[in-house]
Amino acid sequence: MLVRFNVRNFLSFYEREDPETHDTVSHEFSMIPGKVRLNSEHVYQNKKQNLLKLAAIYGANASGKSNITKAIRFFREMTIRGRCPVGSIEKYSKIKIENKDKPSYFECEILLEEELYSYGFEVVLSSGVIESEWLTKLSKESETNLFYKDGQNDDYHFSSILSNNQALEIYQQGIKGSNSLFLYEMNKNKQGFYDNNINAQILQNIYKWIKDKLEIVSPNLPVNDSSFLINTTSLAKVADLLNSFDTGIVSIKEVNEDPNKVFESIPIEIRRELLKQIDIFTTLRNQNKDIKIAGKWSSLVRNRNDIIGFELDQNLKPKAYSLQFEHRNINPDIHFKISEESDGTARLFELIEILLSKKEKTYVVDELDRCMHPCLTYKFIQNFFEYTKNNRTQLIVTTHESRLLDFKLLRRDEIWFVNKDENGNSNIYSLEEYNARFDQKIDKAYLEGRYGGVPLFTTMFPIGE
């Protein structure tokens, strides 16, 4: 689970002054609960660190709230690719021209296997040079560096459980001058190493959490993994849930399609995986003609107009189908593709995994309320707490929807604001800092600009004469 995320010198997030020490520090977003006692079920209880399950980030247009999600996305993409993603050269904070040659700072604190870890790096975006990288195990009493890179040279240093490991020393020597992250390199074809070095598996586990458990959802894209939809039981649950949102949908059907016609429309990596699985199962079939193949492999793909499923039948032939929707009071033989549904229904379907999947991810959703009615957005948040109350799923959203600012729905420490100062530097802060009374109309106060995060118009534009 996500504990904290820190960023400095990225887009509109330059740096801030610590109010206590007056030191220059990074901007910090946190899922650590405050002193609020209301809605205690919104908190995941843990001996190491209690954590909030949800956070809602508010801000005016161009305030920088979407830049928080972009910063987390950058952190994730760079970690799993090992180097700066394409198009990152000018994403340093342009508030000061000298920032071009300064490192940008990214750090993520994670609760993993009931232990706390902090992984981060500093990189000069304009050149791609990685100046530092570290992984630290945290406790209330101390911090233990598992590894860190000295910013003055390319040497990595290991301590605690990773010390005196000759293989690690060899691997770190191999990436000198490559401007590649060590954590990435230690997860590139290294399974044999971990099989023989159990103490080093934390390097694999941290990487896998960032890659598989941290998911960022853009306003115009669905949640990436829809594999939970590949069975009729899940489809029935999705239909029931969509119906509860008053979409008019009563069931979801698998409508057979010609695999040859839709094969070219799916992503090339899915095509390659399909062909790979056919080769694997063909080999197995040749070895044992009685082996059962059906159900061994399947995949679901969302494109611009459709939701296409692929699977292999017992004869190793691809089967293709389209997920289509049946509506109340409409002939049951008539089905609608996702492109024929309303934008609000399509958006809701895109986010449905967050409620139904059991993969216990941390989802970061930019513009949760896009295309969704205020009441629908409110109900989605209500359902999130209901459907995930027994697991460790987290949801972090940016939104303009002021109706969510309701202490019956959200705790004070679950509400965050982003505001830009006169220099264009974005600042992120929690409502907890304002110590708002529980009987206060937070949505009204927010719209009046009491907490920042709303546009302030300095010019009046007359309408008509």
Coordinates of C-alpha atoms in Angstrom, one line a residue:
M1 CA 0.0 0.0 0.0
L2 CA 1.1 3.6 -0.6
V3 CA 2.2 5.5 2.4
R4 CA 3.8 8.7 1.0
F5 CA 4.9 10.1 -2.3
N6 CA 7.4 12.9 -2.6
V7 CA 8.4 15.0 -5.6
R8 CA 10.5 18.0 -6.4
N9 CA 11.4 19.8 -9.6
F10 CA 8.8 18.2 -11.8
L11 CA 6.3 20.2 -13.8
S12 CA 4.6 22.8 -11.5
F13 CA 6.0 21.2 -8.3
Y14 CA 9.3 23.0 -7.6
E15 CA 10.0 22.8 -3.9
R16 CA 8.6 24.0 -0.6
E17 CA 9.8 25.3 2.8
D18 CA 9.4 23.1 5.8
P19 CA 7.3 25.2 8.2
E20 CA 9.2 23.8 11.2
T21 CA 12.8 23.6 10.1
H22 CA 12.6 26.2 7.2
D23 CA 14.6 23.8 5.1
T24 CA 14.0 23.4 1.4
V25 CA 12.2 20.1 0.9
S26 CA 10.1 18.2 -1.6
H27 CA 6.3 18.3 -1.9
E28 CA 4.7 15.5 0.0
F29 CA 1.4 13.6 -0.4
S30 CA 0.5 11.2 2.3
M31 CA -2.0 8.4 3.1
I32 CA -1.2 8.4 6.8
P33 CA -4.4 9.1 8.8
G34 CA -4.7 12.2 11.0
K35 CA -6.4 12.6 14.3
V36 CA -9.9 12.1 12.8
R37 CA -12.1 9.5 14.5
L38 CA -15.0 9.7 12.1
N39 CA -15.4 6.8 9.6
S40 CA -12.7 4.6 11.2
E41 CA -13.5 1.9 8.7
H42 CA -11.8 4.0 6.1
V43 CA -8.5 3.2 7.7
Y44 CA -6.5 0.0 7.1
Q45 CA -5.2 -1.0 10.5
N46 CA -1.6 -2.3 10.7
K47 CA 0.9 -2.7 13.5
K48 CA 3.6 -0.9 11.4
Q49 CA 1.5 1.9 10.0
N50 CA -2.3 2.6 9.7
L51 CA -3.2 3.9 6.2
L52 CA -6.1 5.6 4.6
K53 CA -7.9 3.7 1.8
L54 CA -8.9 6.8 -0.2
A55 CA -7.8 10.4 -0.9
A56 CA -9.6 13.0 -3.0
I57 CA -7.4 15.8 -4.5
Y58 CA -9.1 19.1 -5.4
G59 CA -7.8 22.1 -7.3
A60 CA -8.6 24.7 -9.9
N61 CA -7.8 24.1 -13.6
A62 CA -4.0 24.5 -14.1
S63 CA -3.4 24.4 -10.3
G64 CA -1.3 21.2 -10.7
K65 CA -3.5 18.5 -9.3
S66 CA -3.1 16.4 -12.5
N67 CA 0.6 16.9 -12.2
I68 CA 0.6 14.9 -9.0
T69 CA -0.8 11.9 -11.0
K70 CA 1.8 12.6 -13.8
A71 CA 4.6 12.6 -11.2
I72 CA 3.4 9.2 -9.8
R73 CA 3.1 7.9 -13.4
F74 CA 6.7 9.1 -14.2
F75 CA 8.0 7.5 -11.1
R76 CA 6.3 4.2 -12.0
E77 CA 7.4 4.3 -15.7
M78 CA 11.0 5.1 -15.0
T79 CA 11.2 2.4 -12.4
I80 CA 9.9 -0.3 -14.6
R81 CA 11.9 0.8 -17.7
G82 CA 15.1 1.8 -15.9
R83 CA 15.5 5.2 -17.5
C84 CA 13.6 8.4 -18.3
P85 CA 10.4 7.8 -20.4
V86 CA 10.3 9.3 -23.8
G87 CA 9.2 13.0 -23.7
S88 CA 10.6 13.7 -20.2
I89 CA 13.4 16.1 -21.2
E90 CA 11.4 19.3 -20.5
K91 CA 9.3 18.1 -17.6
Y92 CA 11.5 19.8 -15.0
S93 CA 9.9 22.8 -13.1
K94 CA 10.3 25.8 -15.4
I95 CA 9.7 28.2 -12.6
K96 CA 13.5 28.8 -12.6
I97 CA 15.7 28.4 -15.7
E98 CA 18.4 26.8 -13.6
N99 CA 16.1 23.9 -12.8
K100 CA 17.0 22.4 -16.2
D101 CA 20.3 21.3 -14.8
K102 CA 19.1 20.3 -11.3
P103 CA 18.0 16.8 -10.4
S104 CA 14.3 16.0 -10.0
Y105 CA 13.4 14.0 -6.9
F106 CA 11.0 11.1 -6.6
E107 CA 10.4 8.9 -3.6
C108 CA 7.7 6.4 -2.8
E109 CA 7.1 5.0 0.7
I110 CA 5.4 1.6 0.6
L111 CA 3.9 -0.8 3.1
L112 CA 4.8 -4.3 1.7
E113 CA 4.4 -7.6 3.5
E114 CA 3.7 -5.7 6.8
E115 CA 7.0 -3.8 6.5
L116 CA 7.8 -0.2 5.5
Y117 CA 10.2 0.6 2.7
S118 CA 11.2 3.8 0.9
Y119 CA 12.4 3.6 -2.7
G120 CA 13.5 6.7 -4.7
F121 CA 15.9 8.3 -7.1
E122 CA 17.1 11.7 -8.4
V123 CA 17.5 12.2 -12.1
V124 CA 18.4 15.2 -14.2
L125 CA 15.5 15.1 -16.7
S126 CA 17.2 17.2 -19.4
S127 CA 20.1 14.8 -19.7
G128 CA 18.7 11.6 -18.2
V129 CA 21.6 11.3 -15.7
I130 CA 20.7 9.4 -12.6
E131 CA 22.4 11.1 -9.7
S132 CA 21.2 8.9 -6.8
E133 CA 19.0 5.9 -6.1
W134 CA 18.1 4.2 -2.8
L135 CA 16.0 1.6 -1.1
T136 CA 15.5 2.0 2.7
K137 CA 13.8 -0.2 5.2
L138 CA 11.9 1.9 7.8
S139 CA 10.9 1.5 11.4
K140 CA 9.9 3.8 14.2
E141 CA 13.3 3.3 15.7
S142 CA 15.6 3.4 12.7
E143 CA 16.2 3.5 9.0
T144 CA 18.3 0.9 7.3
N145 CA 19.7 1.5 3.8
L146 CA 19.5 -1.7 1.8
F147 CA 21.3 0.0 -1.1
Y148 CA 22.1 3.5 -2.2
K149 CA 24.0 5.1 -5.0
D150 CA 26.6 7.8 -4.2
G151 CA 25.7 10.9 -6.0
Q152 CA 29.4 11.8 -6.7
N153 CA 30.1 8.6 -8.7
D154 CA 28.5 5.5 -10.1
D155 CA 29.2 3.3 -7.1
Y156 CA 26.3 1.4 -5.3
H157 CA 26.7 0.6 -1.6
F158 CA 24.9 -2.3 0.1
S159 CA 24.2 -2.8 3.8
S160 CA 22.2 -5.1 6.1
I161 CA 20.8 -8.1 4.3
L162 CA 22.4 -7.2 0.9
S163 CA 26.0 -6.7 2.1
N164 CA 28.7 -9.1 1.2
N165 CA 26.9 -10.4 -1.9
Q166 CA 29.4 -10.8 -4.7
A167 CA 26.7 -11.1 -7.3
L168 CA 25.3 -7.7 -6.4
E169 CA 28.7 -6.2 -6.6
I170 CA 29.2 -7.7 -10.1
Y171 CA 25.7 -6.5 -11.3
Q172 CA 26.3 -2.9 -10.1
Q173 CA 29.6 -2.8 -11.8
G174 CA 27.9 -3.8 -15.0
I175 CA 25.6 -0.8 -15.1
K176 CA 28.3 1.9 -14.5
G177 CA 27.8 4.7 -17.0
S178 CA 24.5 3.3 -18.3
N179 CA 22.2 5.8 -16.6
S180 CA 19.9 2.9 -15.8
L181 CA 18.3 2.3 -12.4
F182 CA 19.7 -0.5 -10.3
L183 CA 16.3 -1.8 -9.2
Y184 CA 15.3 -2.2 -12.9
E185 CA 18.5 -4.0 -13.7
M186 CA 18.0 -6.4 -10.8
N187 CA 14.6 -7.4 -12.3
K188 CA 15.8 -8.0 -15.8
N189 CA 16.2 -11.8 -16.4
K190 CA 17.4 -12.3 -12.8
Q191 CA 15.0 -15.0 -11.5
G192 CA 17.8 -17.5 -11.1
F193 CA 19.6 -15.0 -8.8
Y194 CA 16.6 -14.7 -6.5
D195 CA 16.1 -18.5 -6.4
N196 CA 19.6 -18.7 -4.9
N197 CA 19.5 -15.4 -2.9
I198 CA 16.4 -15.4 -0.8
N199 CA 17.6 -12.4 1.3
A200 CA 17.7 -10.2 -1.8
Q201 CA 14.1 -10.9 -2.9
I202 CA 13.0 -7.6 -1.5
L203 CA 14.5 -6.0 -4.7
Q204 CA 12.1 -8.2 -6.7
N205 CA 9.2 -7.5 -4.4
I206 CA 9.5 -3.7 -4.4
Y207 CA 9.8 -3.7 -8.2
K208 CA 6.8 -6.0 -8.7
W209 CA 4.7 -3.8 -6.3
I210 CA 5.5 -0.7 -8.4
K211 CA 4.9 -2.5 -11.7
D212 CA 1.8 -4.5 -10.8
K213 CA 0.2 -2.9 -7.7
L214 CA 0.5 0.8 -8.6
E215 CA -1.9 1.7 -11.4
I216 CA -2.4 5.2 -12.8
V217 CA -5.6 5.8 -14.8
S218 CA -5.8 8.8 -17.2
P219 CA -9.1 10.6 -17.9
N220 CA -9.5 9.0 -21.4
L221 CA -8.2 5.5 -20.6
P222 CA -9.7 2.5 -18.8
V223 CA -8.1 0.6 -15.9
N224 CA -5.5 -1.5 -17.6
D225 CA -6.3 -5.0 -16.3
S226 CA -9.8 -6.3 -17.0
S227 CA -8.9 -10.0 -16.7
F228 CA -11.3 -10.4 -13.8
L229 CA -14.1 -10.1 -16.4
I230 CA -13.1 -13.3 -18.1
N231 CA -15.8 -15.5 -16.6
T232 CA -19.6 -15.4 -16.5
T233 CA -19.8 -15.0 -12.8
S234 CA -17.9 -11.8 -12.9
L235 CA -19.9 -10.5 -15.8
A236 CA -23.1 -11.1 -13.8
K237 CA -21.6 -9.1 -10.9
V238 CA -20.6 -6.3 -13.2
A239 CA -24.1 -6.2 -14.7
D240 CA -25.7 -6.1 -11.3
L241 CA -23.4 -3.3 -10.2
L242 CA -24.1 -1.2 -13.4
N243 CA -27.8 -1.7 -12.9
S244 CA -27.5 -0.4 -9.4
F245 CA -26.1 2.8 -10.8
D246 CA -29.3 3.2 -12.8
T247 CA -27.7 2.7 -16.2
G248 CA -30.5 0.5 -17.5
I249 CA -28.1 -2.4 -18.1
V250 CA -29.4 -5.8 -16.9
S251 CA -26.9 -8.2 -18.3
I252 CA -23.6 -8.5 -20.3
K253 CA -23.4 -11.0 -23.1
E254 CA -20.5 -12.7 -24.9
V255 CA -21.4 -12.2 -28.6
N256 CA -19.2 -14.4 -30.9
E257 CA -17.0 -12.6 -33.4
D258 CA -14.9 -13.8 -36.3
P259 CA -11.4 -14.0 -34.8
N260 CA -9.7 -13.4 -38.2
K261 CA -11.6 -10.0 -38.6
V262 CA -10.7 -8.7 -35.1
F263 CA -7.3 -10.2 -34.7
E264 CA -5.6 -7.2 -36.4
S265 CA -7.4 -4.8 -34.1
I266 CA -5.8 -6.0 -30.9
P267 CA -2.5 -4.7 -29.6
I268 CA 0.6 -6.4 -31.1
E269 CA 1.7 -7.7 -27.6
I270 CA -1.6 -9.6 -27.2
R271 CA -1.2 -11.1 -30.7
R272 CA 2.3 -12.2 -29.9
E273 CA 1.1 -13.8 -26.6
L274 CA -1.8 -15.6 -28.3
L275 CA 0.6 -17.1 -30.9
K276 CA 3.1 -18.0 -28.1
Q277 CA 0.4 -19.8 -26.2
I278 CA -0.8 -21.7 -29.3
D279 CA 2.8 -22.9 -29.8
I280 CA 3.0 -23.9 -26.1
F281 CA -0.3 -25.8 -26.1
T282 CA 0.5 -27.4 -29.5
T283 CA 3.7 -28.9 -28.0
L284 CA 1.7 -30.1 -25.0
R285 CA -1.0 -31.6 -27.2
N286 CA 1.7 -33.4 -29.2
Q287 CA 3.1 -34.9 -26.0
N288 CA -0.3 -35.8 -24.6
K289 CA -3.3 -35.9 -26.9
D290 CA -5.7 -36.2 -24.0
I291 CA -4.6 -33.0 -22.3
K292 CA -7.4 -30.5 -21.8
I293 CA -6.6 -27.1 -23.3
A294 CA -9.8 -25.0 -22.9
G295 CA -9.6 -22.4 -20.3
K296 CA -5.8 -22.5 -20.2
W297 CA -5.4 -19.0 -21.8
S298 CA -7.6 -16.1 -22.4
S299 CA -7.3 -12.3 -22.7
L300 CA -9.6 -9.3 -22.8
V301 CA -8.8 -6.2 -24.8
R302 CA -10.6 -2.8 -24.8
N303 CA -10.2 -0.7 -28.0
R304 CA -11.9 2.5 -29.1
N305 CA -15.2 0.9 -30.0
D306 CA -15.4 -2.5 -28.4
I307 CA -14.4 -5.0 -25.7
I308 CA -12.9 -8.1 -27.3
G309 CA -12.2 -11.3 -25.6
F310 CA -9.9 -14.1 -26.9
E311 CA -9.4 -17.6 -25.8
L312 CA -8.3 -21.0 -27.1
D313 CA -10.7 -23.8 -27.6
Q314 CA -9.9 -27.5 -27.2
N315 CA -8.7 -27.7 -30.9
L316 CA -6.2 -24.8 -30.2
K317 CA -8.3 -22.5 -32.5
P318 CA -8.8 -18.9 -31.3
K319 CA -12.2 -18.0 -30.2
A320 CA -13.2 -14.3 -30.3
Y321 CA -16.2 -12.6 -28.7
S322 CA -17.5 -9.1 -28.0
L323 CA -18.8 -8.1 -24.6
Q324 CA -22.1 -6.4 -25.3
F325 CA -24.9 -5.0 -23.0
E326 CA -28.6 -5.9 -22.7
H327 CA -30.9 -3.1 -21.5
R328 CA -34.1 -3.1 -19.4
N329 CA -37.3 -2.9 -21.5
I330 CA -35.5 -3.5 -24.8
N331 CA -35.7 -6.7 -26.8
P332 CA -33.2 -9.1 -25.2
D333 CA -32.0 -10.1 -28.6
I334 CA -30.7 -6.5 -29.1
H335 CA -27.3 -5.8 -27.6
F336 CA -25.2 -2.7 -27.4
K337 CA -21.4 -2.3 -27.7
I338 CA -19.5 -0.1 -25.3
S339 CA -19.2 2.6 -28.0
E340 CA -23.1 2.8 -28.1
E341 CA -23.4 3.4 -24.4
S342 CA -23.5 6.9 -22.8
D343 CA -20.1 8.5 -21.9
G344 CA -21.1 8.2 -18.2
T345 CA -21.8 4.5 -18.5
A346 CA -18.6 3.9 -20.4
R347 CA -16.6 5.8 -17.8
L348 CA -18.2 3.8 -15.0
F349 CA -17.5 0.5 -16.8
E350 CA -13.8 1.6 -17.3
L351 CA -13.5 2.0 -13.5
I352 CA -15.5 -1.0 -12.4
E353 CA -12.4 -3.1 -11.7
I354 CA -11.6 -0.9 -8.8
L355 CA -14.7 -2.1 -7.0
L356 CA -14.7 -5.8 -8.0
S357 CA -11.1 -6.9 -8.5
K358 CA -9.4 -8.6 -5.6
K359 CA -5.9 -7.7 -6.6
E360 CA -5.5 -5.1 -3.8
K361 CA -3.9 -2.4 -5.9
T362 CA -3.3 1.3 -5.3
Y363 CA -5.3 3.1 -8.0
V364 CA -4.5 6.7 -8.9
V365 CA -7.4 8.1 -11.1
D366 CA -7.1 11.5 -12.7
E367 CA -10.5 13.2 -13.1
L368 CA -12.7 10.6 -11.5
D369 CA -15.8 12.5 -12.2
R370 CA -15.2 12.9 -16.0
C371 CA -18.5 12.3 -17.8
M372 CA -20.2 11.1 -14.6
H373 CA -23.2 12.7 -12.9
P374 CA -22.4 14.1 -9.4
C375 CA -24.7 11.6 -7.8
L376 CA -23.0 8.8 -9.7
T377 CA -19.6 9.9 -8.5
Y378 CA -20.8 10.1 -4.9
K379 CA -22.3 6.6 -5.1
F380 CA -19.1 5.3 -6.7
I381 CA -17.1 6.5 -3.6
Q382 CA -19.7 5.0 -1.3
N383 CA -19.5 1.7 -3.1
F384 CA -15.7 1.8 -3.0
F385 CA -15.7 1.7 0.8
E386 CA -18.3 -1.0 0.8
Y387 CA -16.7 -3.3 -1.8
T388 CA -13.1 -3.0 -0.5
K389 CA -13.7 -2.9 3.3
N390 CA -12.0 -6.3 3.8
N391 CA -9.0 -5.8 1.5
R392 CA -6.1 -3.4 1.1
T393 CA -7.2 -1.6 -2.1
Q394 CA -6.5 2.2 -2.2
L395 CA -8.0 4.8 -4.4
I396 CA -6.5 8.3 -5.0
V397 CA -8.5 10.6 -7.2
T398 CA -8.4 14.1 -8.6
T399 CA -11.7 15.7 -9.0
H400 CA -13.7 18.9 -9.2
E401 CA -16.9 17.4 -7.7
S402 CA -17.6 19.4 -4.6
R403 CA -20.5 17.1 -3.5
L404 CA -17.9 14.7 -2.3
L405 CA -16.8 17.3 0.3
D406 CA -19.2 15.8 2.8
F407 CA -18.0 14.5 6.2
K408 CA -20.7 11.8 6.0
L409 CA -18.7 10.4 3.0
L410 CA -15.1 11.5 3.5
R411 CA -12.9 12.1 6.5
R412 CA -11.1 15.4 6.9
D413 CA -7.7 13.8 6.3
E414 CA -8.9 12.2 3.0
I415 CA -9.4 15.6 1.4
W416 CA -6.5 17.4 -0.2
F417 CA -6.1 20.6 -2.1
V418 CA -3.6 21.8 -4.7
N419 CA -3.0 25.5 -5.2
K420 CA -0.5 27.6 -7.2
D421 CA 1.3 30.5 -5.6
E422 CA 2.2 33.8 -7.4
N423 CA 5.4 32.2 -8.8
G424 CA 3.5 29.3 -10.4
N425 CA 4.8 26.7 -7.8
S426 CA 2.1 24.2 -6.9
N427 CA 1.5 23.3 -3.3
I428 CA -0.4 20.3 -2.0
Y429 CA -2.0 20.3 1.5
S430 CA -4.6 18.4 3.5
L431 CA -7.8 19.7 4.9
E432 CA -6.5 18.3 8.2
E433 CA -4.2 21.3 8.4
Y434 CA -7.3 23.6 8.7
N435 CA -8.9 21.6 11.5
A436 CA -12.3 22.1 10.0
R437 CA -15.3 21.4 12.3
F438 CA -17.3 18.3 11.5
D439 CA -20.5 20.3 11.2
Q440 CA -19.1 22.7 8.7
K441 CA -20.4 22.9 5.1
I442 CA -17.1 22.0 3.5
D443 CA -18.3 22.1 -0.1
K444 CA -19.6 25.7 0.4
A445 CA -16.4 26.8 2.1
Y446 CA -14.4 25.2 -0.7
L447 CA -16.3 27.0 -3.4
E448 CA -15.9 30.3 -1.6
G449 CA -12.1 29.8 -1.8
R450 CA -11.6 29.3 1.9
Y451 CA -9.1 26.4 1.4
G452 CA -7.7 27.5 -2.0
G453 CA -7.9 25.2 -5.0
V454 CA -10.6 27.2 -6.8
P455 CA -10.1 29.7 -9.6
L456 CA -10.1 33.3 -8.6
F457 CA -11.3 35.6 -11.4
T458 CA -9.7 39.0 -11.5
T459 CA -11.6 40.3 -14.5
M460 CA -15.4 40.6 -15.0
F461 CA -16.7 39.7 -18.5
P462 CA -20.1 41.3 -19.1
I463 CA -22.7 39.1 -20.8
G464 CA -24.8 41.1 -23.2
E465 CA -25.6 44.8 -22.7

